[in-house]
mmCIF file of C-alpha atoms and ligand atoms in Angstrom:
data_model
loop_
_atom_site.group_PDB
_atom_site.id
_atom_site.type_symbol
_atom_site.label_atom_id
_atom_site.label_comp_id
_atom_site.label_asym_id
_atom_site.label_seq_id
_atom_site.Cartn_x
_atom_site.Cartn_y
_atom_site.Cartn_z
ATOM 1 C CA UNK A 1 4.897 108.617 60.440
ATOM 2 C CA UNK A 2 7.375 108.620 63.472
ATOM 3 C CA UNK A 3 6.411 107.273 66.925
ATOM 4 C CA UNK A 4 7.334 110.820 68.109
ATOM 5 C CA UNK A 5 5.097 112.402 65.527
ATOM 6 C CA UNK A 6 2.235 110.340 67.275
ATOM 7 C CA UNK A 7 1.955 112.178 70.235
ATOM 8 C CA UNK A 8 -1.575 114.068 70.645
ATOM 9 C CA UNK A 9 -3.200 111.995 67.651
ATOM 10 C CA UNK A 10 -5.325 109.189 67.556
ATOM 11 C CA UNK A 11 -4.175 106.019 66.783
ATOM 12 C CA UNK A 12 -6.229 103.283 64.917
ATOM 13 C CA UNK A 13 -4.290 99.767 64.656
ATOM 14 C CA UNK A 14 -5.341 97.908 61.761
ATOM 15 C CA UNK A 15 -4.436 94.810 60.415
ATOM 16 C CA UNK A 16 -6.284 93.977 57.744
ATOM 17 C CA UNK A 17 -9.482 96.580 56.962
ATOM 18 C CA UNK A 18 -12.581 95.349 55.161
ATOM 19 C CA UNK A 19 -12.685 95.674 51.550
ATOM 20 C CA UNK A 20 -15.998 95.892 50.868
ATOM 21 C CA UNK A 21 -17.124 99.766 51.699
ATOM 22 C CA UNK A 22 -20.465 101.544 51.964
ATOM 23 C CA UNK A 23 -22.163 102.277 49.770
ATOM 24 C CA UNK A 24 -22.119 105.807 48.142
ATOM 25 C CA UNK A 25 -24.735 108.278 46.180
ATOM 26 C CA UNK A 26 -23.680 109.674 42.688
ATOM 27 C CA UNK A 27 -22.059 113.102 43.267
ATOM 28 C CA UNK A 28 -24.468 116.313 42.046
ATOM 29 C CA UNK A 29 -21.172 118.135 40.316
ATOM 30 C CA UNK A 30 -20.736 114.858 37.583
ATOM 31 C CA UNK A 31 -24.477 114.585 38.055
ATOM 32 C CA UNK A 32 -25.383 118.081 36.589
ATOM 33 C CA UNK A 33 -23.354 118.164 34.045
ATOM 34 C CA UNK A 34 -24.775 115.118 32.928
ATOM 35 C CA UNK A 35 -28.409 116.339 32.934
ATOM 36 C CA UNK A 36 -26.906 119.333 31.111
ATOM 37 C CA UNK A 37 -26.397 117.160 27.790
ATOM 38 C CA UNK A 38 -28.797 116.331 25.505
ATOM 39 C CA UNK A 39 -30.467 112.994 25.092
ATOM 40 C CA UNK A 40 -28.676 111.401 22.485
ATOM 41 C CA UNK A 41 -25.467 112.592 23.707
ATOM 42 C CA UNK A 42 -25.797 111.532 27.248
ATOM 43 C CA UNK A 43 -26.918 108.166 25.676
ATOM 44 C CA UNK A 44 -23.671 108.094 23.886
ATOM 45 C CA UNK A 45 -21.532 109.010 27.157
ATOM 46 C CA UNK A 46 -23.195 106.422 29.387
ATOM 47 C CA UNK A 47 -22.292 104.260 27.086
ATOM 48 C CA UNK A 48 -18.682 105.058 26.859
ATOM 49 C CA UNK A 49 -18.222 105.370 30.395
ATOM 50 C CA UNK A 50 -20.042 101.557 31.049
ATOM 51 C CA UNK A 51 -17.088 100.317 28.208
ATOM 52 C CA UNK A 52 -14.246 101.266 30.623
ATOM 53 C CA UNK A 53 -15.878 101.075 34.309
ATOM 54 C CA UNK A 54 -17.155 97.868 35.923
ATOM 55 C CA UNK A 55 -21.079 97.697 36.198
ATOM 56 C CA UNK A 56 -23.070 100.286 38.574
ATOM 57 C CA UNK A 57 -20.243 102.834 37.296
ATOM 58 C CA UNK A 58 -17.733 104.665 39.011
ATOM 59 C CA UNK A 59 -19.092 106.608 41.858
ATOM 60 C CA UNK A 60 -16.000 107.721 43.030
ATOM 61 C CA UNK A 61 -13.199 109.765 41.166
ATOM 62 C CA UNK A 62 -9.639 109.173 42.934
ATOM 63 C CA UNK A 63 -5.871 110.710 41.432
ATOM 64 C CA UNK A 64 -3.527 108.718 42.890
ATOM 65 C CA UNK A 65 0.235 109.853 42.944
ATOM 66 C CA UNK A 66 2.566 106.976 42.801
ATOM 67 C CA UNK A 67 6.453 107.423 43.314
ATOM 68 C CA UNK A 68 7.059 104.699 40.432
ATOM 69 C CA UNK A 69 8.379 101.415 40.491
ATOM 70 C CA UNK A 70 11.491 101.247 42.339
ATOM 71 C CA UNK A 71 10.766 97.780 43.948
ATOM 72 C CA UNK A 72 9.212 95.024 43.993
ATOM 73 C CA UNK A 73 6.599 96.391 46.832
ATOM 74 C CA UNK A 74 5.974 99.569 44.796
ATOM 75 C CA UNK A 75 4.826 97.033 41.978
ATOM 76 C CA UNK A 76 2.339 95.126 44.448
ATOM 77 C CA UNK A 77 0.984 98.195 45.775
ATOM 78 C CA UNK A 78 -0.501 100.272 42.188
ATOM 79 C CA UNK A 79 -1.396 96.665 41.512
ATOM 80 C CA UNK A 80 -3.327 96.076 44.487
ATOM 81 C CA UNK A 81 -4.375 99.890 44.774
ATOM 82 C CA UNK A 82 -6.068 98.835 41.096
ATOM 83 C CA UNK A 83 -7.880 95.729 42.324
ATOM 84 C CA UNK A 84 -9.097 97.595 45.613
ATOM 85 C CA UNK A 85 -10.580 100.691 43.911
ATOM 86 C CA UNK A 86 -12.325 97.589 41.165
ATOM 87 C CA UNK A 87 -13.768 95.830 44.085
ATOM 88 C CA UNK A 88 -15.840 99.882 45.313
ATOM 89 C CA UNK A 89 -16.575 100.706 41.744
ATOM 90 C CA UNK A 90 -13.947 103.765 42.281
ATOM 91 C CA UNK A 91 -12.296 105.497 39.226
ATOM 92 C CA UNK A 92 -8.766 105.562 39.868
ATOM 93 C CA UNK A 93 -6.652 107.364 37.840
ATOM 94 C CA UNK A 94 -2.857 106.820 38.703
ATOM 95 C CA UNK A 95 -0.299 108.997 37.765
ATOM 96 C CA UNK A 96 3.489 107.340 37.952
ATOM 97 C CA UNK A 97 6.427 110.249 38.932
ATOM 98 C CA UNK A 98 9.157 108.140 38.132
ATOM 99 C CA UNK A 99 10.420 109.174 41.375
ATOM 100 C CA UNK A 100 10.323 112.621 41.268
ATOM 101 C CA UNK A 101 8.881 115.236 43.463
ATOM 102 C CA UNK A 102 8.477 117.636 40.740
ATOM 103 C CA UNK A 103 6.236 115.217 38.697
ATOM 104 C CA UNK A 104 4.243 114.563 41.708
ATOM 105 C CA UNK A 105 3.493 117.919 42.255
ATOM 106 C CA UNK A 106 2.116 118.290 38.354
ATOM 107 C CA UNK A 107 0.097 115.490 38.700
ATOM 108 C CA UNK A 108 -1.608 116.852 41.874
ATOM 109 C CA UNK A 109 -2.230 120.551 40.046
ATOM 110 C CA UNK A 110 -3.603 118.238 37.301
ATOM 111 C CA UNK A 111 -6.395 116.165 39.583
ATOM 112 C CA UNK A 112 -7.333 119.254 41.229
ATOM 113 C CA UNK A 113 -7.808 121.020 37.717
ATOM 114 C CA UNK A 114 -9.825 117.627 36.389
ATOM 115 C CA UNK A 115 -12.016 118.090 39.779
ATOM 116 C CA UNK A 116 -11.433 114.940 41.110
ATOM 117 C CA UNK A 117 -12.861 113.349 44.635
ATOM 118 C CA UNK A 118 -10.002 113.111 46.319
ATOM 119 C CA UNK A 119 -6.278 112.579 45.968
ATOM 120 C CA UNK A 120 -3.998 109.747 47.120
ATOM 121 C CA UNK A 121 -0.490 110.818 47.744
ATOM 122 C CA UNK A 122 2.836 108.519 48.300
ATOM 123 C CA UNK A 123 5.046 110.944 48.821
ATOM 124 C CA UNK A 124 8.822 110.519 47.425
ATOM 125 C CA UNK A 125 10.280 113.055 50.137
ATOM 126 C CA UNK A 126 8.971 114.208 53.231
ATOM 127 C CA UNK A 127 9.194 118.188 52.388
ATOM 128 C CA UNK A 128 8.092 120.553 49.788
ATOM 129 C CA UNK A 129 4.330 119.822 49.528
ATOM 130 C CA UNK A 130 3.094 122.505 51.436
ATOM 131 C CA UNK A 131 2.153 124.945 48.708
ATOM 132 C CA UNK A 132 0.528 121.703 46.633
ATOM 133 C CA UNK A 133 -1.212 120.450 49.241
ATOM 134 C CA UNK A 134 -2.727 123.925 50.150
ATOM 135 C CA UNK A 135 -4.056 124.247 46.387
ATOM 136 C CA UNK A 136 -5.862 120.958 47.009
ATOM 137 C CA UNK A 137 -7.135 122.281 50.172
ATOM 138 C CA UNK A 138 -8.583 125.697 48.396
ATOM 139 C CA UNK A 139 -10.330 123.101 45.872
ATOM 140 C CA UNK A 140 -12.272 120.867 48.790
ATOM 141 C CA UNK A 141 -10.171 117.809 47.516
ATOM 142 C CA UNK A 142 -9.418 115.587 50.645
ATOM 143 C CA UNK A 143 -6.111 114.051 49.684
ATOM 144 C CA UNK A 144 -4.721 110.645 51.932
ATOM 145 C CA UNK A 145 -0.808 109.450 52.272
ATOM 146 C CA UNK A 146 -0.108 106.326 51.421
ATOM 147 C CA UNK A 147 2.824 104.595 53.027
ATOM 148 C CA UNK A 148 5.298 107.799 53.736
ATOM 149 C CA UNK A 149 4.997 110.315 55.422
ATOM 150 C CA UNK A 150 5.441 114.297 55.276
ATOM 151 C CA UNK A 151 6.693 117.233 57.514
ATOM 152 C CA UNK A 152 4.677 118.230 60.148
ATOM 153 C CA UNK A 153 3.703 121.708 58.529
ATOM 154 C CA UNK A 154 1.726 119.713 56.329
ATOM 155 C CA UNK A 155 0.123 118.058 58.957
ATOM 156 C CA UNK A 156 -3.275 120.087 58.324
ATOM 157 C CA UNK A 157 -3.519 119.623 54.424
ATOM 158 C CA UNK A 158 -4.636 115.668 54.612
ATOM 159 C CA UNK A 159 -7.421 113.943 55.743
ATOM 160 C CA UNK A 160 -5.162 111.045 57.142
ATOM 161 C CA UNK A 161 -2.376 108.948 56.350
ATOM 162 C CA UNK A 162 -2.354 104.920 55.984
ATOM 163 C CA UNK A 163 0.942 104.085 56.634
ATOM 164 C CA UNK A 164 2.987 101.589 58.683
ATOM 165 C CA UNK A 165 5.101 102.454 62.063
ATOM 166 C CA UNK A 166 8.039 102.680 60.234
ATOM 167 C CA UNK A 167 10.400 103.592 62.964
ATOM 168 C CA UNK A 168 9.467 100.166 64.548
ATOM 169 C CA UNK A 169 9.837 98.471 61.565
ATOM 170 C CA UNK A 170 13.572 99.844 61.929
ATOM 171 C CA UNK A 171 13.085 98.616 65.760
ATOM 172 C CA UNK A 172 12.084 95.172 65.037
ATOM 173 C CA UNK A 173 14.815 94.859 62.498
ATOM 174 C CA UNK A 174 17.558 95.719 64.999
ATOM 175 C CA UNK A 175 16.043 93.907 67.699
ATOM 176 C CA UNK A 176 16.146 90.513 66.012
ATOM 177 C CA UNK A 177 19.590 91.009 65.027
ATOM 178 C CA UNK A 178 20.679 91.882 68.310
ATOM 179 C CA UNK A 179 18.710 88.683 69.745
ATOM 180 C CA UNK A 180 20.406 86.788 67.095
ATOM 181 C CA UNK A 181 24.033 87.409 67.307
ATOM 182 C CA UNK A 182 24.037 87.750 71.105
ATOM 183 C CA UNK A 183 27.324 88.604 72.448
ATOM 184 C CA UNK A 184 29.178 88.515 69.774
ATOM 185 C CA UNK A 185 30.763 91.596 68.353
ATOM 186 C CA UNK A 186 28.986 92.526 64.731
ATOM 187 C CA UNK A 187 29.737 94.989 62.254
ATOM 188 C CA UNK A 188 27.055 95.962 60.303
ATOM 189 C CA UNK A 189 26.789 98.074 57.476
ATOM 190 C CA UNK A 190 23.204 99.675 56.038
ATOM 191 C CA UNK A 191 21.490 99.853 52.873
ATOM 192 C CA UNK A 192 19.503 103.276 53.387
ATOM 193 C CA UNK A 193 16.230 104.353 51.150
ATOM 194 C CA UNK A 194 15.445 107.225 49.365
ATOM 195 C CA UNK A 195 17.400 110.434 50.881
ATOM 196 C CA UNK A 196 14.577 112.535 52.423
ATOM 197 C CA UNK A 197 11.989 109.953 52.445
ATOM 198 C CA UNK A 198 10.292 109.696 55.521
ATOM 199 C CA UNK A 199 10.577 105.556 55.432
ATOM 200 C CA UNK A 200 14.554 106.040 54.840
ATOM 201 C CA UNK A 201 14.688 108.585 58.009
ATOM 202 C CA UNK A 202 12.407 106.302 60.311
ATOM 203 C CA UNK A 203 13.901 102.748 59.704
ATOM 204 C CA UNK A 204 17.279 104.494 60.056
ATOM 205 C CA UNK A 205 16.524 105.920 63.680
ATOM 206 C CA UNK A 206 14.509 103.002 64.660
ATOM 207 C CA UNK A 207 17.731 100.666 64.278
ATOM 208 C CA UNK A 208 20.028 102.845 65.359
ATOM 209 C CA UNK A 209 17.885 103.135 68.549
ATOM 210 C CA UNK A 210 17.656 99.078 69.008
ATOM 211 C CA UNK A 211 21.428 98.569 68.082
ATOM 212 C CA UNK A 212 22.320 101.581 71.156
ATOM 213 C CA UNK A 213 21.270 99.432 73.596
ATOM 214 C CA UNK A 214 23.921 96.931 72.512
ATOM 215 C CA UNK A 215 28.156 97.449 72.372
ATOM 216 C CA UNK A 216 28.938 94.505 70.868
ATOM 217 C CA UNK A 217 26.751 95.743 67.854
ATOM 218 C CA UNK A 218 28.288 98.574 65.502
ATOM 219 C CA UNK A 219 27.407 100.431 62.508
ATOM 220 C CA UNK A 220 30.101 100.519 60.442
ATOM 221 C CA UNK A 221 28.857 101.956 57.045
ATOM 222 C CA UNK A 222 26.046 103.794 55.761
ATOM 223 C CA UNK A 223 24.723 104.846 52.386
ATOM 224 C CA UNK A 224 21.215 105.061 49.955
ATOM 225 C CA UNK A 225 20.797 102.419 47.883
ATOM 226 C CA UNK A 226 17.335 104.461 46.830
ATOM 227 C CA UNK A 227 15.210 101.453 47.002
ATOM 228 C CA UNK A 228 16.930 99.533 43.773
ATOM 229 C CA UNK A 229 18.113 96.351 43.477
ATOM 230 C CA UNK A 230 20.742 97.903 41.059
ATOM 231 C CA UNK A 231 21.560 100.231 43.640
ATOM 232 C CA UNK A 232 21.607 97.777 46.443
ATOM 233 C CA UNK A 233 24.014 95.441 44.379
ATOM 234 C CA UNK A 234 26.499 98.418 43.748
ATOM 235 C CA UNK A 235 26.358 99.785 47.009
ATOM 236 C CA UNK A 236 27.355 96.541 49.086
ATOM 237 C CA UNK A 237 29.909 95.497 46.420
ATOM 238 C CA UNK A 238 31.988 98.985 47.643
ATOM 239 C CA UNK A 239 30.875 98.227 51.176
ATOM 240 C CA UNK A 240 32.816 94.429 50.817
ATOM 241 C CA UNK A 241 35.555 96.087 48.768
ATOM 242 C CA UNK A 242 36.071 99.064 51.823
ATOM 243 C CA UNK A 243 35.587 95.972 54.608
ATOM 244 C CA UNK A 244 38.294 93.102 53.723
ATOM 245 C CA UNK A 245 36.452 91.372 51.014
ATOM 246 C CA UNK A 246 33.337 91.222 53.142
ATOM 247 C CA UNK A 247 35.309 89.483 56.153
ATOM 248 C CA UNK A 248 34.798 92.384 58.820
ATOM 249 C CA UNK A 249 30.862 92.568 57.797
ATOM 250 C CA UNK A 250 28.504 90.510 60.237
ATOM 251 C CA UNK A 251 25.359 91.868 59.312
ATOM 252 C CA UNK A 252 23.610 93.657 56.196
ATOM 253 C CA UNK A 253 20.455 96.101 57.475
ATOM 254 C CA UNK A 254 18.276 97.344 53.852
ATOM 255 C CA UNK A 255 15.163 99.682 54.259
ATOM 256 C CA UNK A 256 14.070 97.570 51.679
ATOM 257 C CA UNK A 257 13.890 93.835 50.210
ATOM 258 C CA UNK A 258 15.410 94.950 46.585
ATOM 259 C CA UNK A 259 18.185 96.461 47.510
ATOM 260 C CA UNK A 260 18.789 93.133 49.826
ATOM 261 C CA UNK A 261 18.433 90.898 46.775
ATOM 262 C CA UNK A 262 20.932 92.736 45.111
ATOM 263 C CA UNK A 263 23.409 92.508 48.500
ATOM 264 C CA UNK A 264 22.925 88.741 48.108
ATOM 265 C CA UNK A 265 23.983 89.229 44.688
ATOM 266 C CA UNK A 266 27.257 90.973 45.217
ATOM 267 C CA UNK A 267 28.193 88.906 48.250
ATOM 268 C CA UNK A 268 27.799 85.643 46.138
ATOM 269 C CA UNK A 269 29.701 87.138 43.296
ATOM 270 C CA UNK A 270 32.747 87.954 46.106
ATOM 271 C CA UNK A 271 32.951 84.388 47.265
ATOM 272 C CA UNK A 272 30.549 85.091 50.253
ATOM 273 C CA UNK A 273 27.675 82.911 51.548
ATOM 274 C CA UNK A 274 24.733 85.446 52.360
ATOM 275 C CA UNK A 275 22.516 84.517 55.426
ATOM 276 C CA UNK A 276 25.386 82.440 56.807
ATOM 277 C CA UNK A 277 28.614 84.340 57.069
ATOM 278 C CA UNK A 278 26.542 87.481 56.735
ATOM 279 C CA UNK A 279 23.444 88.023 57.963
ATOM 280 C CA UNK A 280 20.825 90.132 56.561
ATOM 281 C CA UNK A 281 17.355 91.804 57.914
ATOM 282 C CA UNK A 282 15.740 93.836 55.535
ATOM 283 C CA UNK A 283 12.049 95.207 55.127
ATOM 284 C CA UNK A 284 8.743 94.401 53.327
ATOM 285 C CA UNK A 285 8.474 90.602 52.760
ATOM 286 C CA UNK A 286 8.576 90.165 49.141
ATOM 287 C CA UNK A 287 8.416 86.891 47.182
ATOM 288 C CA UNK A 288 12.230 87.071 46.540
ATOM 289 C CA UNK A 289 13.031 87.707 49.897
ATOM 290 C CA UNK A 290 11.269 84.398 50.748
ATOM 291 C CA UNK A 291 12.605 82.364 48.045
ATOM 292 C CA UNK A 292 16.374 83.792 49.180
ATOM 293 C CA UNK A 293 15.580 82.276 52.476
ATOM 294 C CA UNK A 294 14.492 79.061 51.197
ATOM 295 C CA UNK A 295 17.583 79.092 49.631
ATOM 296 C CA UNK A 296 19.107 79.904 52.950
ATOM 297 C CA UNK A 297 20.611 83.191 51.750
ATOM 298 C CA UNK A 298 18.556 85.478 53.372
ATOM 299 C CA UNK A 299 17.337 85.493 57.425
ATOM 300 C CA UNK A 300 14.778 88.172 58.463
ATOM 301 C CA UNK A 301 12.100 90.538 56.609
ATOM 302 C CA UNK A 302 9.488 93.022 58.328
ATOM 303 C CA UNK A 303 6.056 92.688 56.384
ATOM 304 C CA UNK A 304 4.838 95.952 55.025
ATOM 305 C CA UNK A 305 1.699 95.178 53.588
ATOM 306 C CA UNK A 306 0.626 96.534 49.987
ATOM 307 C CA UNK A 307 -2.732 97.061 50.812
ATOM 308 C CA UNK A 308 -2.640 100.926 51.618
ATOM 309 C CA UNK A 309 -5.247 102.028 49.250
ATOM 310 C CA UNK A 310 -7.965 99.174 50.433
ATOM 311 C CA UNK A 311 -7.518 101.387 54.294
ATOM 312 C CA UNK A 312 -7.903 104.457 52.500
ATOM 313 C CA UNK A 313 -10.666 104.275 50.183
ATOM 314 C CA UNK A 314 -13.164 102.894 53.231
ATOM 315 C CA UNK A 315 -12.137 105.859 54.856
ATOM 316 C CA UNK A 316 -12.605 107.922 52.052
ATOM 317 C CA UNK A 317 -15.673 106.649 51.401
ATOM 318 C CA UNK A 318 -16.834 107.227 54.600
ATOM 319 C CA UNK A 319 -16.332 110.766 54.819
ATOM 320 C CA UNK A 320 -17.677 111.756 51.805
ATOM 321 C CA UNK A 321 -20.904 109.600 52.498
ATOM 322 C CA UNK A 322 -21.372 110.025 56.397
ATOM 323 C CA UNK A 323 -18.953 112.555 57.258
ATOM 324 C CA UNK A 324 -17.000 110.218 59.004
ATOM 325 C CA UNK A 325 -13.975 112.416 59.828
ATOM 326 C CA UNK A 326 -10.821 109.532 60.201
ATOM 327 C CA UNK A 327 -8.176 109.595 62.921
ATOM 328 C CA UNK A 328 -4.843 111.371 61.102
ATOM 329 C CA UNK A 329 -3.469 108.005 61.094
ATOM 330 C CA UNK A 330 -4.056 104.918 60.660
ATOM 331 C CA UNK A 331 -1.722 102.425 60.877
ATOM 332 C CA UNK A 332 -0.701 98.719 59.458
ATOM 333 C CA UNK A 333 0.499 95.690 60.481
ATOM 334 C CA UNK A 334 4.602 95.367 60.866
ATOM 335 C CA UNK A 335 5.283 91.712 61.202
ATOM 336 C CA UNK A 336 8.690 90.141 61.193
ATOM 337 C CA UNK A 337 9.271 87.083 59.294
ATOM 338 C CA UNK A 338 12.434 84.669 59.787
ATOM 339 C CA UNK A 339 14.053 81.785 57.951
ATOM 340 C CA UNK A 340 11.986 79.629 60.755
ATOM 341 C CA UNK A 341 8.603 80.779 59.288
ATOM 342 C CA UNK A 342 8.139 78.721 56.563
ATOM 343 C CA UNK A 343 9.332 80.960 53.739
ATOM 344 C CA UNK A 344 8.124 78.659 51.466
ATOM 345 C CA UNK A 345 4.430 79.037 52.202
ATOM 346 C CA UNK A 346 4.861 82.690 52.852
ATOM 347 C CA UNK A 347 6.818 82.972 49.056
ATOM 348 C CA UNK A 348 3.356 80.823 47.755
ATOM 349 C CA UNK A 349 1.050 83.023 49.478
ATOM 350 C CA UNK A 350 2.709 86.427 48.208
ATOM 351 C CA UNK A 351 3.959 85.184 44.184
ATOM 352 C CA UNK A 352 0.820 86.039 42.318
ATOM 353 C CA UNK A 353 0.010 89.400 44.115
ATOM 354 C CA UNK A 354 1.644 91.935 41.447
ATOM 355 C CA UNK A 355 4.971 91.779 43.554
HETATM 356 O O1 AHR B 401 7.429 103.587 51.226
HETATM 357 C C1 AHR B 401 7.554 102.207 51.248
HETATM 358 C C2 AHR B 401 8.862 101.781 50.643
HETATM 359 O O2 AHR B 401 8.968 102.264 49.337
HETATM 360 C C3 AHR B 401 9.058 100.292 50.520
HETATM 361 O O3 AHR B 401 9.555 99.693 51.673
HETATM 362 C C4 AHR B 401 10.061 100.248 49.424
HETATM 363 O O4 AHR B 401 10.233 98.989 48.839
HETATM 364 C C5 AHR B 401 9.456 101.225 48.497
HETATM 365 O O5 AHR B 401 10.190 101.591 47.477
#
């Protein structure tokens, strides 16, 4: 969601929402076909259904379509997602694309045809989900974005989006490096996301915004690392190659924390000391970011919290019980963390999360 793509909707700051939702009554659709069964057999399907749900049973069904598990923060977030939907007694069934759009779009026709409550949706690329989305819409299936977001024509086919400012995430990013380098002249090259997601876009024009307001600060290079560690490593080893074995670099800018880790990795392999003859701001505030500033190879991070689904499920919840109707966004906390934040408290505090 772009601070542009803000204007006319209501915003809802959040930073951390309550996890605990209402409660909600047993839906009449998995209701009558339960009273449809015979004794015996419904005896045998309660029983079935109490082996794989937590007690008091499901009362909510939710297909959730995750990209895959392209970093670290894509790990923390179906793990959390899990543990969130546990805590409401909510049936969540997720469906991994393994990055692409096209397996996305079968596992939405496959939720609507299974007739589930709703559908969560983190969206690879910003386009194509029009025609999806609509089928979801003919079925009465609300279905909620989870940290991307897509084109404005779709704007009408979800309920609401949970999903950081990530053009300011870009902004804060470019900010602290120009507050940290000063006057000094600083080449900076820039690990890009996923081409067409709308994170990859938005922390790309959010930088390049921050860095305009300053001459001494240039972008020198530009490519996708698409969210990999592998990827990132490659990626920066051409970008030292191309810019005199790293010499003419100041700065590294990733959309995300892997592909920073693997930065670090091919600037130590070329002789170079990451986080002190280059500097490096990335995004989402991963253990390894924090232990690679402990190590005092790494500077800056912008949190991106994992803890989309907890957001979305109270809101889900919600509507279906009250008919709450949610603002069209609703956004989380970006905070930026630095070497001089304790990194090791902040790598403690994250470790065991599913990162
Ligand atoms: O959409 C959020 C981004 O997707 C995270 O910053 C990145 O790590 C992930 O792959």
């Amino acid at each position: 969601m772009s601070s542009t793509g803000l204007q006319g909707l209501e915003r809802c700051q959040i930073a951390f929402f309550g996890t605990s939702g209402p409660k909600i009554k047993r839906f009449t659709k998995r209701g009558k076909r339960l009273m449809a069964l015979k004794p015996m057999l419904l005896g045998l399907a309660m029983a079935s259904a109490a082996s794989i749900l937590p007690a008091g049973a499901a009362q909510l069904t939710v297909g959730f379509s995750q990209i895959g598990s392209e970093s670290g923060w894509r790990a923390a977030e179906t793990t959390v997602s899990k543990s969130e939907a546990a805590k409401r007694t909510v049936n969540l069934k997720i469906a991994d694309a393994q990055q692409k759009q096209e397996n996305q779009i079968k596992a939405i026709r496959s939720f609507v045809a299974q007739g589930v409550d709703a559908i969560f949706l983190a969206p690879v690329v910003s386009s194509g989900w029009d025609a999806v989305l609509k089928e979801a819409k003919e079925a009465k299936i609300p279905v909620i974005l989870l940290d991307r977001d897509i084109d404005p024509s779709g704007k009408d086919l979800y309920l609401t989006a949970v999903t950081s400012d990530s053009v300011h995430e870009g902004e804060v990013a470019g900010d602290w490096l120009a507050k940290t380098v000063g006057d000094k002249a600083c080449n900076v090259v820039e690990l890009q996301g996923t081409v067409g997601a709308s994170v990859a876009t938005n922390r790309k024009k959010g930088f390049d915004t921050a860095i305009a307001k300053h001459a001494n600060i240039k972008l020198v290079r530009s490519q996708t690392g698409d969210f990999t560690r592998a990827k990132g490593k490659e990626v920066m080893e051409s970008f030292i190659k191309a810019e005199a074995g790293g010499k003419s670099i100041c700065a590294v800018y990733a959309h995300n924390d892997d592909m920073m880790v693997g930065a670090i990795q091919a600037m130590k392999e070329a002789g170079l000391k990451p986080g002190k003859d280059i500097l490096t701001v990335s995004i989402d505030a991963v253990p390894d970011i924090f232990k690679a500033m402990v190590a005092g190879e790494a500077n800056a991070t912008v949190e991106l919290t994992p803890n989309m689904a907890g957001p979305a499920l109270d809101t889900l919840m919600a509507y279906k019980e009250k008919g709450t109707v949610p603002p069209k966004w609703i956004q989380t906390e970006s905070k930026l963390y630095t070497s001089a934040d304790d990194p090791q408290k902040a790598y403690d505090s994250k470790k065991g999360l599913g990162y």
